Coordinates of C-alpha atoms and ligand atoms in Angstrom, one line a residue:
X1 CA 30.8 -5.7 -19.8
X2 CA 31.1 -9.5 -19.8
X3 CA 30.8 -11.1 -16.2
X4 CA 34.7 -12.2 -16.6
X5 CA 35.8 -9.5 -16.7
X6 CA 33.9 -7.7 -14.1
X7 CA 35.2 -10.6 -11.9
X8 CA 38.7 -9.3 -12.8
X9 CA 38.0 -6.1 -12.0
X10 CA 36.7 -5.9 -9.0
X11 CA 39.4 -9.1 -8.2
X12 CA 42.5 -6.3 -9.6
X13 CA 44.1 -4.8 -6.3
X14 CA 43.9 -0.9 -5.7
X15 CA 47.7 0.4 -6.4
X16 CA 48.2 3.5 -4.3
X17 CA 49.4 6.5 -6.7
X18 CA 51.2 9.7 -5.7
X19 CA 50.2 13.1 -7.3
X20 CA 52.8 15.2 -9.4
X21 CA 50.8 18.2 -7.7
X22 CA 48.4 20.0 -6.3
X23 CA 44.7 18.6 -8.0
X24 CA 42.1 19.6 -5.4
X25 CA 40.1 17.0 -4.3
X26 CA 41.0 17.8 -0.5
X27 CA 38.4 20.7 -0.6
X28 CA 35.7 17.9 -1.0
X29 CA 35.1 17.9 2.8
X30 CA 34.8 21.8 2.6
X31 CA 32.8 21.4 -0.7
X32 CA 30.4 19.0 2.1
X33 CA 31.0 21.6 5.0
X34 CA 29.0 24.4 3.1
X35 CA 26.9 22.3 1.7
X36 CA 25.3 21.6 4.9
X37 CA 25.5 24.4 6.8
X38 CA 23.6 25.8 3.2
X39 CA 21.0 23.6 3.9
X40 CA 20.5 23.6 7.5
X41 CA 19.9 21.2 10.1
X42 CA 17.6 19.5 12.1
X43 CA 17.1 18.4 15.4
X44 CA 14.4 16.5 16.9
X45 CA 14.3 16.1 21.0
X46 CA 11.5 13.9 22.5
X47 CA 11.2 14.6 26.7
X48 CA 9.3 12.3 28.4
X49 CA 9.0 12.4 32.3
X50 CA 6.1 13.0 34.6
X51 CA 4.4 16.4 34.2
X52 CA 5.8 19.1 36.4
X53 CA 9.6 17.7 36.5
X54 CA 11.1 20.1 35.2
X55 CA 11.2 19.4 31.0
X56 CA 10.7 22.7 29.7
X57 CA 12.7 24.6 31.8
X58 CA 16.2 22.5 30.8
X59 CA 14.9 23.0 27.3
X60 CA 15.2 26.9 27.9
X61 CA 18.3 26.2 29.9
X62 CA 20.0 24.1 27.4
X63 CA 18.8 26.4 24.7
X64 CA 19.9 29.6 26.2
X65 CA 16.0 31.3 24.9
X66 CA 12.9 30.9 26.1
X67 CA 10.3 28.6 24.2
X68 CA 6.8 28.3 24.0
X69 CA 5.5 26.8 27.3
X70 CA 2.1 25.5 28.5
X71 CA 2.1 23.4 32.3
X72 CA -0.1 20.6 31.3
X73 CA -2.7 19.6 33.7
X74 CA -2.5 16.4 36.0
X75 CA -6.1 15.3 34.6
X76 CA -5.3 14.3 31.0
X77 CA -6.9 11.3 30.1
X78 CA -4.2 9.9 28.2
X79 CA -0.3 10.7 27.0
X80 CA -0.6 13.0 24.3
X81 CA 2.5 13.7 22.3
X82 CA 2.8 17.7 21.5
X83 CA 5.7 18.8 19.1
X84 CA 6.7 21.9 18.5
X85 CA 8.8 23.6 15.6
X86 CA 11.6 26.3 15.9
X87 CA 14.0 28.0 14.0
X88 CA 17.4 28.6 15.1
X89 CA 20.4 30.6 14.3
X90 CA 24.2 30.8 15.8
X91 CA 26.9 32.2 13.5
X92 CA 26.2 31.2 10.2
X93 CA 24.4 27.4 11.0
X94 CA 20.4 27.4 11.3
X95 CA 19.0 24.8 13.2
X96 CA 15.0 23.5 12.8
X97 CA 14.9 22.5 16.2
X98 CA 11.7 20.1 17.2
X99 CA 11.0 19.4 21.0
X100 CA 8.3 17.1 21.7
X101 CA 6.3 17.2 24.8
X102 CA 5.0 13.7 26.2
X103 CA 2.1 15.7 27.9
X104 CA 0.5 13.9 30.6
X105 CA 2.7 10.8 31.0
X106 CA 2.8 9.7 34.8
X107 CA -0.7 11.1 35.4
X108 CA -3.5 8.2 34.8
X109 CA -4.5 5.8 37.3
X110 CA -3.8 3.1 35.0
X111 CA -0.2 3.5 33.5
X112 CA -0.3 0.1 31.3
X113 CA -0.8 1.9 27.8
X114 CA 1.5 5.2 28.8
X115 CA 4.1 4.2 26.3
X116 CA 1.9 3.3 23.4
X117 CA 1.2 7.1 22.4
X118 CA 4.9 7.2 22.6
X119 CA 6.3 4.3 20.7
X120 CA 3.3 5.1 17.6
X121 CA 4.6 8.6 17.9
X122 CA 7.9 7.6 16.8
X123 CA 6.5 4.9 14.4
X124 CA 4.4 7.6 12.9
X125 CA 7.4 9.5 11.7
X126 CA 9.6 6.8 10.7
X127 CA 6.8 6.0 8.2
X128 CA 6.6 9.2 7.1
X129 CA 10.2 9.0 6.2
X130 CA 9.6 5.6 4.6
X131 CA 6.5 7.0 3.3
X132 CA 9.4 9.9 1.1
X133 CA 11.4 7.5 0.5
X134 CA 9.1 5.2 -1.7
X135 CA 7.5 8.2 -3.4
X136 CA 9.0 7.8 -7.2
X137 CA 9.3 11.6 -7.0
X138 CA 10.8 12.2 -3.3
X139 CA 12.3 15.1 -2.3
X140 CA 14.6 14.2 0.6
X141 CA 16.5 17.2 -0.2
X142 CA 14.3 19.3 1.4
X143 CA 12.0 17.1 3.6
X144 CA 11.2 18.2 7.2
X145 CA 12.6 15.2 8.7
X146 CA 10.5 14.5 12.0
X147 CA 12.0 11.4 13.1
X148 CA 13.1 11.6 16.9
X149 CA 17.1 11.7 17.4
X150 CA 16.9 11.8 21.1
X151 CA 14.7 11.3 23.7
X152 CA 16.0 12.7 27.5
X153 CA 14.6 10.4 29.9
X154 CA 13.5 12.6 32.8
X155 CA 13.8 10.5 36.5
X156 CA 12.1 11.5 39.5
X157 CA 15.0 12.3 42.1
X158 CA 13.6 9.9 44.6
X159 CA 16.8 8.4 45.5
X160 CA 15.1 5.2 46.0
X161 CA 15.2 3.5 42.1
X162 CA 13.8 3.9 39.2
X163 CA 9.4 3.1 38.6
X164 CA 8.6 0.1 36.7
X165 CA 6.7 2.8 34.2
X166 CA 9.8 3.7 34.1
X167 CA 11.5 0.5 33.2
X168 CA 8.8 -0.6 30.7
X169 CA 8.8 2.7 28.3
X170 CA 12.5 2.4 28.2
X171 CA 12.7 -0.5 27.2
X172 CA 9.8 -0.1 24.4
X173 CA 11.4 2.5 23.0
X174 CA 14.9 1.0 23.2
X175 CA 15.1 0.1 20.4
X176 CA 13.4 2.9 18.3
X177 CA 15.4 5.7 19.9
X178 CA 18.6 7.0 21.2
X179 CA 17.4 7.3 24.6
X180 CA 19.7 9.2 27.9
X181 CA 18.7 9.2 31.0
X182 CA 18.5 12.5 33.0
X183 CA 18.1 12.7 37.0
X184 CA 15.7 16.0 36.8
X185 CA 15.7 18.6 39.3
X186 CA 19.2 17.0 41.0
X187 CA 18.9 19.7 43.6
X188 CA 17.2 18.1 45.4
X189 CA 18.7 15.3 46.3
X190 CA 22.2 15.1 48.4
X191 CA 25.5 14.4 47.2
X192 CA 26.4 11.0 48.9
X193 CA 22.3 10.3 47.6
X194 CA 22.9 11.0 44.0
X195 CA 25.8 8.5 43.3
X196 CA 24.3 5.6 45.0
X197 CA 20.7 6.4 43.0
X198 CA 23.2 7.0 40.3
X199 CA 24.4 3.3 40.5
X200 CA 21.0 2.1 41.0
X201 CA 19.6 3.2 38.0
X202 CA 22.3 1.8 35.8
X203 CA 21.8 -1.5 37.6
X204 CA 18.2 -1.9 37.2
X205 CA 18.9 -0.5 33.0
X206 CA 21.2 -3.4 32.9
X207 CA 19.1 -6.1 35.0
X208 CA 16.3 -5.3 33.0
X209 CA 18.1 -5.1 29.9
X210 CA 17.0 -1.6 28.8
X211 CA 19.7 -0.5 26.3
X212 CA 20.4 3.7 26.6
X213 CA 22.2 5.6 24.0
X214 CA 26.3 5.2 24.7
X215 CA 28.4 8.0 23.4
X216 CA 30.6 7.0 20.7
X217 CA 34.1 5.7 21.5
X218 CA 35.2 5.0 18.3
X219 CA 36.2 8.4 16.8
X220 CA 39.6 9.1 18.0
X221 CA 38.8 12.8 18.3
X222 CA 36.0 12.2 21.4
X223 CA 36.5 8.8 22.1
X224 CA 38.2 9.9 25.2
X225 CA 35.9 12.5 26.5
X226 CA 32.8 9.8 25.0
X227 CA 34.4 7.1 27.4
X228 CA 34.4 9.0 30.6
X229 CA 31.3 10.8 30.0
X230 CA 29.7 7.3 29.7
X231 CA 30.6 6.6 33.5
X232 CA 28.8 9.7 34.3
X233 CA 25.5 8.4 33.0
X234 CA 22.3 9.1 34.0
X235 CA 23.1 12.9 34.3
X236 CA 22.2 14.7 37.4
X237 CA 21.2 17.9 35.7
X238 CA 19.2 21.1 37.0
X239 CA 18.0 23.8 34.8
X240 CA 16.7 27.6 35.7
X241 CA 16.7 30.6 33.4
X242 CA 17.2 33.1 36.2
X243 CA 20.1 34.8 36.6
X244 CA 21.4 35.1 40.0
X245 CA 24.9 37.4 40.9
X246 CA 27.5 34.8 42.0
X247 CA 30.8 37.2 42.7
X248 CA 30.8 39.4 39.9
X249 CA 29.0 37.5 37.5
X250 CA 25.8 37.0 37.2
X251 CA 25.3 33.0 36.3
X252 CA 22.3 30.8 36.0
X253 CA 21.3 29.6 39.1
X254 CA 18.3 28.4 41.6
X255 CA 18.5 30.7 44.8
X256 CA 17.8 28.9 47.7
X257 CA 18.0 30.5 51.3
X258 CA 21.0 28.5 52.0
X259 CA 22.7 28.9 49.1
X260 CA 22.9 28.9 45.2
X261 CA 23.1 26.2 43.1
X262 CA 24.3 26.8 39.6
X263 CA 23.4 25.2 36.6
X264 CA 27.0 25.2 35.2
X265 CA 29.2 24.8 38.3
X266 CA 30.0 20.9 37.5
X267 CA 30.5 20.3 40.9
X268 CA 26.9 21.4 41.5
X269 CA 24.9 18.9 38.8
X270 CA 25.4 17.6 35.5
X271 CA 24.0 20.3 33.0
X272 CA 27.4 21.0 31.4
X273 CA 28.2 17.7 30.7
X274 CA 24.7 16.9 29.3
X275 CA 25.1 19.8 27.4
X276 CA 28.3 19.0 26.1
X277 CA 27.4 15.3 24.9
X278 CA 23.8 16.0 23.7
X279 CA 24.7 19.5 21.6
X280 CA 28.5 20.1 21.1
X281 CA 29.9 16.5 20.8
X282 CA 27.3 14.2 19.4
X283 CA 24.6 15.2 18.2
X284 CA 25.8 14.4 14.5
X285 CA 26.1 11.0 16.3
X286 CA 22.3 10.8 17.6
X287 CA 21.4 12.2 14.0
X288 CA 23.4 9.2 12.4
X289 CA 21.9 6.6 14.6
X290 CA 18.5 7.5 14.3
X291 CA 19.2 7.2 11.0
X292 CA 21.6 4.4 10.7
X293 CA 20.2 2.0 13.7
X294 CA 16.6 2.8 14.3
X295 CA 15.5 4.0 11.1
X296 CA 16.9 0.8 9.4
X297 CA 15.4 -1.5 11.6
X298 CA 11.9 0.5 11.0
X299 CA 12.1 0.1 7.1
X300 CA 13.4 -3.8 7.3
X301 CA 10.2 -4.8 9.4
X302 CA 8.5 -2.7 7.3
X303 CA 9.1 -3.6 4.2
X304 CA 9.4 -7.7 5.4
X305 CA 5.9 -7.3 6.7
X306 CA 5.2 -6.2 3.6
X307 CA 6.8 -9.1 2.0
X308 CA 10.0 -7.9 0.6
X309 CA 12.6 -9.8 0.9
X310 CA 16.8 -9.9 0.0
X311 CA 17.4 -13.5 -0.9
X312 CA 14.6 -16.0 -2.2
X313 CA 14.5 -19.4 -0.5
X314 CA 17.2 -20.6 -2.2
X315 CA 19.8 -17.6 -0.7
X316 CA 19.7 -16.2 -4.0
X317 CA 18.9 -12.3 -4.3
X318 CA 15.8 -11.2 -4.9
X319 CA 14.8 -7.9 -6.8
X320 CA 12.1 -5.7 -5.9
X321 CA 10.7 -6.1 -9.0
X322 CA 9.7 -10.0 -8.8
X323 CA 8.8 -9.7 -5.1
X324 CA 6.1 -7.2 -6.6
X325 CA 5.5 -9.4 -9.2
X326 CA 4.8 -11.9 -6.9
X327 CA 2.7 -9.9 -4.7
X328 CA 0.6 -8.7 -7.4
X329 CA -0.4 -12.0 -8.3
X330 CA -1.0 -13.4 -4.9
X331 CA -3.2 -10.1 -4.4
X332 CA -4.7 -10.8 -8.1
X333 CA -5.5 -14.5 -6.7
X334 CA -7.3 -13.1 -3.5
X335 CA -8.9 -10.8 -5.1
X336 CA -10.5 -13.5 -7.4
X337 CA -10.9 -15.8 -4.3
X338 CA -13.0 -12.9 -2.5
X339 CA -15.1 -12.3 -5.6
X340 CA -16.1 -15.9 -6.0
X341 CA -17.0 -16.0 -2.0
X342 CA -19.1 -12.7 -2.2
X343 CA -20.8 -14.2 -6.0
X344 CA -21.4 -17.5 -3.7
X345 CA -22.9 -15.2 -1.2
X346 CA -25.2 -13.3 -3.2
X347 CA -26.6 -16.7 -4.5
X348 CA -27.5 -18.2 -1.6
X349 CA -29.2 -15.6 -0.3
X350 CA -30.9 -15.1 -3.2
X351 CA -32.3 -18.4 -3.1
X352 CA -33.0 -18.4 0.6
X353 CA -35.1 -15.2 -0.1
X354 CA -36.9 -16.6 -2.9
X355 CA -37.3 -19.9 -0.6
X356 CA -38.9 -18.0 2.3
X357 CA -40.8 -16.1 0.0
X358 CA -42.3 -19.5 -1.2
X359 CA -43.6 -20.2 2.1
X360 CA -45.1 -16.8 3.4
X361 CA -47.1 -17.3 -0.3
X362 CA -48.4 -21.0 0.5
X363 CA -49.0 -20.0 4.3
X364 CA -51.0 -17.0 2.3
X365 CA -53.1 -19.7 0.0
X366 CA -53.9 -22.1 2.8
X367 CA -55.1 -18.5 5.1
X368 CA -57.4 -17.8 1.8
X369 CA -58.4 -21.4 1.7
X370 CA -59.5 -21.5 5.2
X371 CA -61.4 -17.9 5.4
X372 CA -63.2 -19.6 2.1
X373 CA -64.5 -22.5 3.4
X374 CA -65.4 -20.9 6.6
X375 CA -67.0 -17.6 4.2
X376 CA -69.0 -20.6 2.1
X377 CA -70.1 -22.4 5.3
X378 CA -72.0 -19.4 6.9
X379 CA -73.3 -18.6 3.0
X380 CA -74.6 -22.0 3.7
X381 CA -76.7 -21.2 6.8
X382 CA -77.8 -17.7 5.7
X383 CA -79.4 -19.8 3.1
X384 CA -81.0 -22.6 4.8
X385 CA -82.3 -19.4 7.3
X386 CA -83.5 -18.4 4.7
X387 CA -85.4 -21.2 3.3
X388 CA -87.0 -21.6 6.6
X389 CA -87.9 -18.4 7.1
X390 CA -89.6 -18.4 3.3
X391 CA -91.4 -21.7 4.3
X392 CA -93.1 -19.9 7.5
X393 CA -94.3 -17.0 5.0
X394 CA -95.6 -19.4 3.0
X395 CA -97.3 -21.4 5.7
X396 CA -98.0 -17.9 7.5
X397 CA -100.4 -16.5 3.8
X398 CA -102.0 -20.1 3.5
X399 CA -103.5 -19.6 6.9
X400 CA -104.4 -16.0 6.0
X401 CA -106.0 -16.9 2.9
X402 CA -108.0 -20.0 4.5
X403 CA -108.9 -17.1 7.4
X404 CA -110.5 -14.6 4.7
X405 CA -111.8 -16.8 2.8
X406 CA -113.9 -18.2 5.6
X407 CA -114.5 -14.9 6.5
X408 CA -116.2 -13.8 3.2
X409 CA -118.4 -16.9 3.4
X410 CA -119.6 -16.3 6.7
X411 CA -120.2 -12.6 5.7
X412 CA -122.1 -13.9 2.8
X413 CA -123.9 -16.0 5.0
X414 CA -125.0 -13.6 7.3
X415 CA -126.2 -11.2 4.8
X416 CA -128.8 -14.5 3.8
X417 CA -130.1 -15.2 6.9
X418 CA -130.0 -12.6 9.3
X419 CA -131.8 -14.2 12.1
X420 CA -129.2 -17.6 11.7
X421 CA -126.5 -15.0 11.6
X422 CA -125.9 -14.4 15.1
X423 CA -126.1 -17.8 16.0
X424 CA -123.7 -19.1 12.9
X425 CA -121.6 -15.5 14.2
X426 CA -121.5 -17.9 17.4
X427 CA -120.2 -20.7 16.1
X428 CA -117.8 -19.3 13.9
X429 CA -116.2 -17.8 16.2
X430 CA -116.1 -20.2 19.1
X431 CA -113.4 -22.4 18.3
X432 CA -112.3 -25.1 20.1
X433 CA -111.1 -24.6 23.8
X434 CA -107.8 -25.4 22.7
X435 CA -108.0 -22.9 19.5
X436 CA -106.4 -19.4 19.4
X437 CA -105.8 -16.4 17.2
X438 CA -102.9 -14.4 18.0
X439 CA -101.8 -11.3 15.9
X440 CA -103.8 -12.5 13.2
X441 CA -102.0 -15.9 13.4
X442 CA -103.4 -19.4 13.6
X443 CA -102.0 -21.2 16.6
X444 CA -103.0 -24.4 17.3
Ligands
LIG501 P1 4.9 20.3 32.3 O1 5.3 20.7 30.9 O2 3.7 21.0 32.9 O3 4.8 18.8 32.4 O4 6.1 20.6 33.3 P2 7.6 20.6 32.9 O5 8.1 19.2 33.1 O6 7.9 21.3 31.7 O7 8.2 21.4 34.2 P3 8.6 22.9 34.2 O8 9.8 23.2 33.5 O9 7.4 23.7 33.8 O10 8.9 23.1 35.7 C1 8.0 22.8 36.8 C2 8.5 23.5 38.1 O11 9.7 22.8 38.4 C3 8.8 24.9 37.9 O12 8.4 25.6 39.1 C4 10.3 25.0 37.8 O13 10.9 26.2 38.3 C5 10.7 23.8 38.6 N1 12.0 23.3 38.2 C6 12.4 23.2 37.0 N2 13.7 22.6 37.0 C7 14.0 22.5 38.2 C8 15.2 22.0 38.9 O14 16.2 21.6 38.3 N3 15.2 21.9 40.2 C9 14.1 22.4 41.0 N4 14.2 22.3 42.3 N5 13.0 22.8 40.4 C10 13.0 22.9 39.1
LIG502 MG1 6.6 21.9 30.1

């Protein structure tokens, strides 16, 4: 179709047309009904509140069953989120239900991280979503969706105001979850007590601009009931699971021994309405939003962090397809970039290798050099030792030779004139006072 033309028809007005009869497009919202009660539901609660406060048991309360439940200990070194899965049934509708415990929040000595397990808790399933989403074969159809669409707030009925970990983990998670605020175990606090703590809290939410879930006003069906149930916010609530006989019904209540207090006598706490607003009004609401508000906002910091964009610089619209083009390239380019740096790298320390290398050799060579000269040096006195010592045994025979062969004469000589022998025997032998013979020796 030509762009004209286009123009012109999306230009044309819509003419309202009346039917000659019955056609049967008003079943579509039945067709949707049955769809989606075929498929089933899900439901996601977070609790967070310090441990002991009374989570589980308004989950049983709320639920009308009993589920799963472990106390947590006050020692655990940090928040640890624990979900857990059911299935549900009323009438015909089946409900996956997920109730996640923030186990341990309230208990360290050093509460600055407490939210962080928290908020990446809620990340961590938003991305999985995003994560389906992107897959070119997703199956959203059938995917457990995990993404939280409440979180009850639990408060500490102190009566006093609300804890700044209190403040600052509302607030983080403001804007990633529907949050309400619940007063737990509202029995224990007095009337008169409860609405000024009541008008506290919402005072300090406001000062410190932490923004709760408000129920929806602009559905003509609830907007009423939405409006006044507003007011009543944070919800006083108690839970129990026992059943105690009030008249002639047995109710759910918390015995005291001055009294009852039941769960869902409005004029004793707040379950009822919480009840009402979190399961039987709006909790298509709190699905939609989590969807709608917090999801969104989740996948468009997402995916701008990740450089996609709507409109180029120039405020015209942008496919997906060039802003991956474009990423590709700039990933291509510092890819190349990195190579180059790690090539340049590997150069330079080859060289630096081979430099140091060079030395350690000519350090070697001048060691060898030294050890040489000193090796030819002592060669050189060994030698000249040597010499000397030959010289002496030369010196040392002369002397013996000159000694026998004065000897033999003066033998010869004695065997000629025996009576001049002794005498010349005298002679010979007395050498001057200053002459000796030592170890056959000549020393003068
Ligand atoms: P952890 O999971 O261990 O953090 O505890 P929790 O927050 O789930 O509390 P749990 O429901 O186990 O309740 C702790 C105690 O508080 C139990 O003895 C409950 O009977 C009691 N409790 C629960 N709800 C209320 C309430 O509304 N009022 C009062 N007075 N006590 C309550
Ligand atoms: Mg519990």
């Amino acid at each position: 179709m030509a762009a004209t033309d286009l123009e012109r028809f999306s230009n044309e007005e819509k003419r309202n047309l009346s039917l000659g009869g019955h056609v049967g497009f008003d079943s579509l919202p039945d067709q949707l009904v049955s769809k989606s009660v075929a498929q089933g539901f899900s439901f996601n609660i977070l609790c967070v509140g310090e441990t002991g406060i009374g989570k589980s048991t308004l989950m049983n309360t709320l639920f009308n069953t009993t589920f799963e439940t472990e106390e947590a200990s006050h020692y655990e070194y940090a928040v640890r989120l624990r979900p857990r899965t059911y299935d549900l049934q009323e009438s015909n509708v089946h409900l996956k239900l997920t109730i996640v415990d923030a186990v341990g929040f309230g208990d360290q000595i050093n509460k600055d991280e407490s939210y962080r397990p928290i908020v990446e808790y809620i990340d961590t399933q938003f991305e999985n979503y995003l994560q389906e989403e992107l897959k070119i074969r997703r199956s959203l159809f059938n995917y457990h969706d995990t993404r939280i669409h409440v979180c009850l707030y639990f408060i500490t009925p102190t009566g006093h105001s609300l804890k700044s970990l209190d403040l600052v983990t509302m607030k983080k998670l403001d804007s990633k979850v529907n949050i309400i605020p619940i007063i737990a175990k509202a029995d224990t606090i007095s009337k008169s007590e409860l609405h000024k703590f009541k008008i506290k809290i919402m005072s300090e939410l406001v000062s410190n601009g932490v923004q709760i879930y408000q129920f929806p006003t602009d559905d003509d069906a609830v907007a009423e009931i939405n409006s006044v149930m507003n007011a009543h916010l944070p919800f006083a609530v108690v839970g129990s699971t026992e059943e105690v006989k009030v008249g002639n019904k047995m109710v759910r209540a918390r015995q005291y021994p001055w009294g009852v207090v039941q769960v869902e006598n409005e004029s004793h706490c707040d379950f009822v309405k919480l009840r009402e607003m979190l399961i039987r009004v709006n909790m298509e609401d709190l699905r939609e939003q989590t969807h709608a508000r917090h999801y969104e906002l989740y996948r468009r910091c997402k995916l701008e962090e990740m450089g996609f964009k709507d409109t180029d610089p120039d405020n015209q619209p942008f496919s997906l397809q060039e802003t991956y083009e474009t990423k590709r390239k700039e990933f291509l380019c510092e890819l190349q970039k990195k190579e180059e740096e790690m090539r340049q790298m590997f150069v330079n320390k080859v060289k630096e290798t081979e430099s140091e290398l060079k030395e350690k050799e000519r350090d070697l060579h001048e060691k060898f050099e030294h050890l040489k000269r000193i090796h030819q040096e002592e060669k050189r006195k060994v030698e000249e030792k040597r010499r000397e010592l030959e010289e002496e045994m030369n010196a040392f025979n002369r002397r013996k030779v000159a000694v026998e062969t004065l000897q033999c004469q003066s033998l010869q000589a004695t065997s000629q004139q025996p009576l001049k022998k002794d005498k010349d025997k005298k002679n010979f032998f007395s050498l001057p006072s200053s002459c000796s013979i030592t170890s056959g020796r000549y020393v003068n």
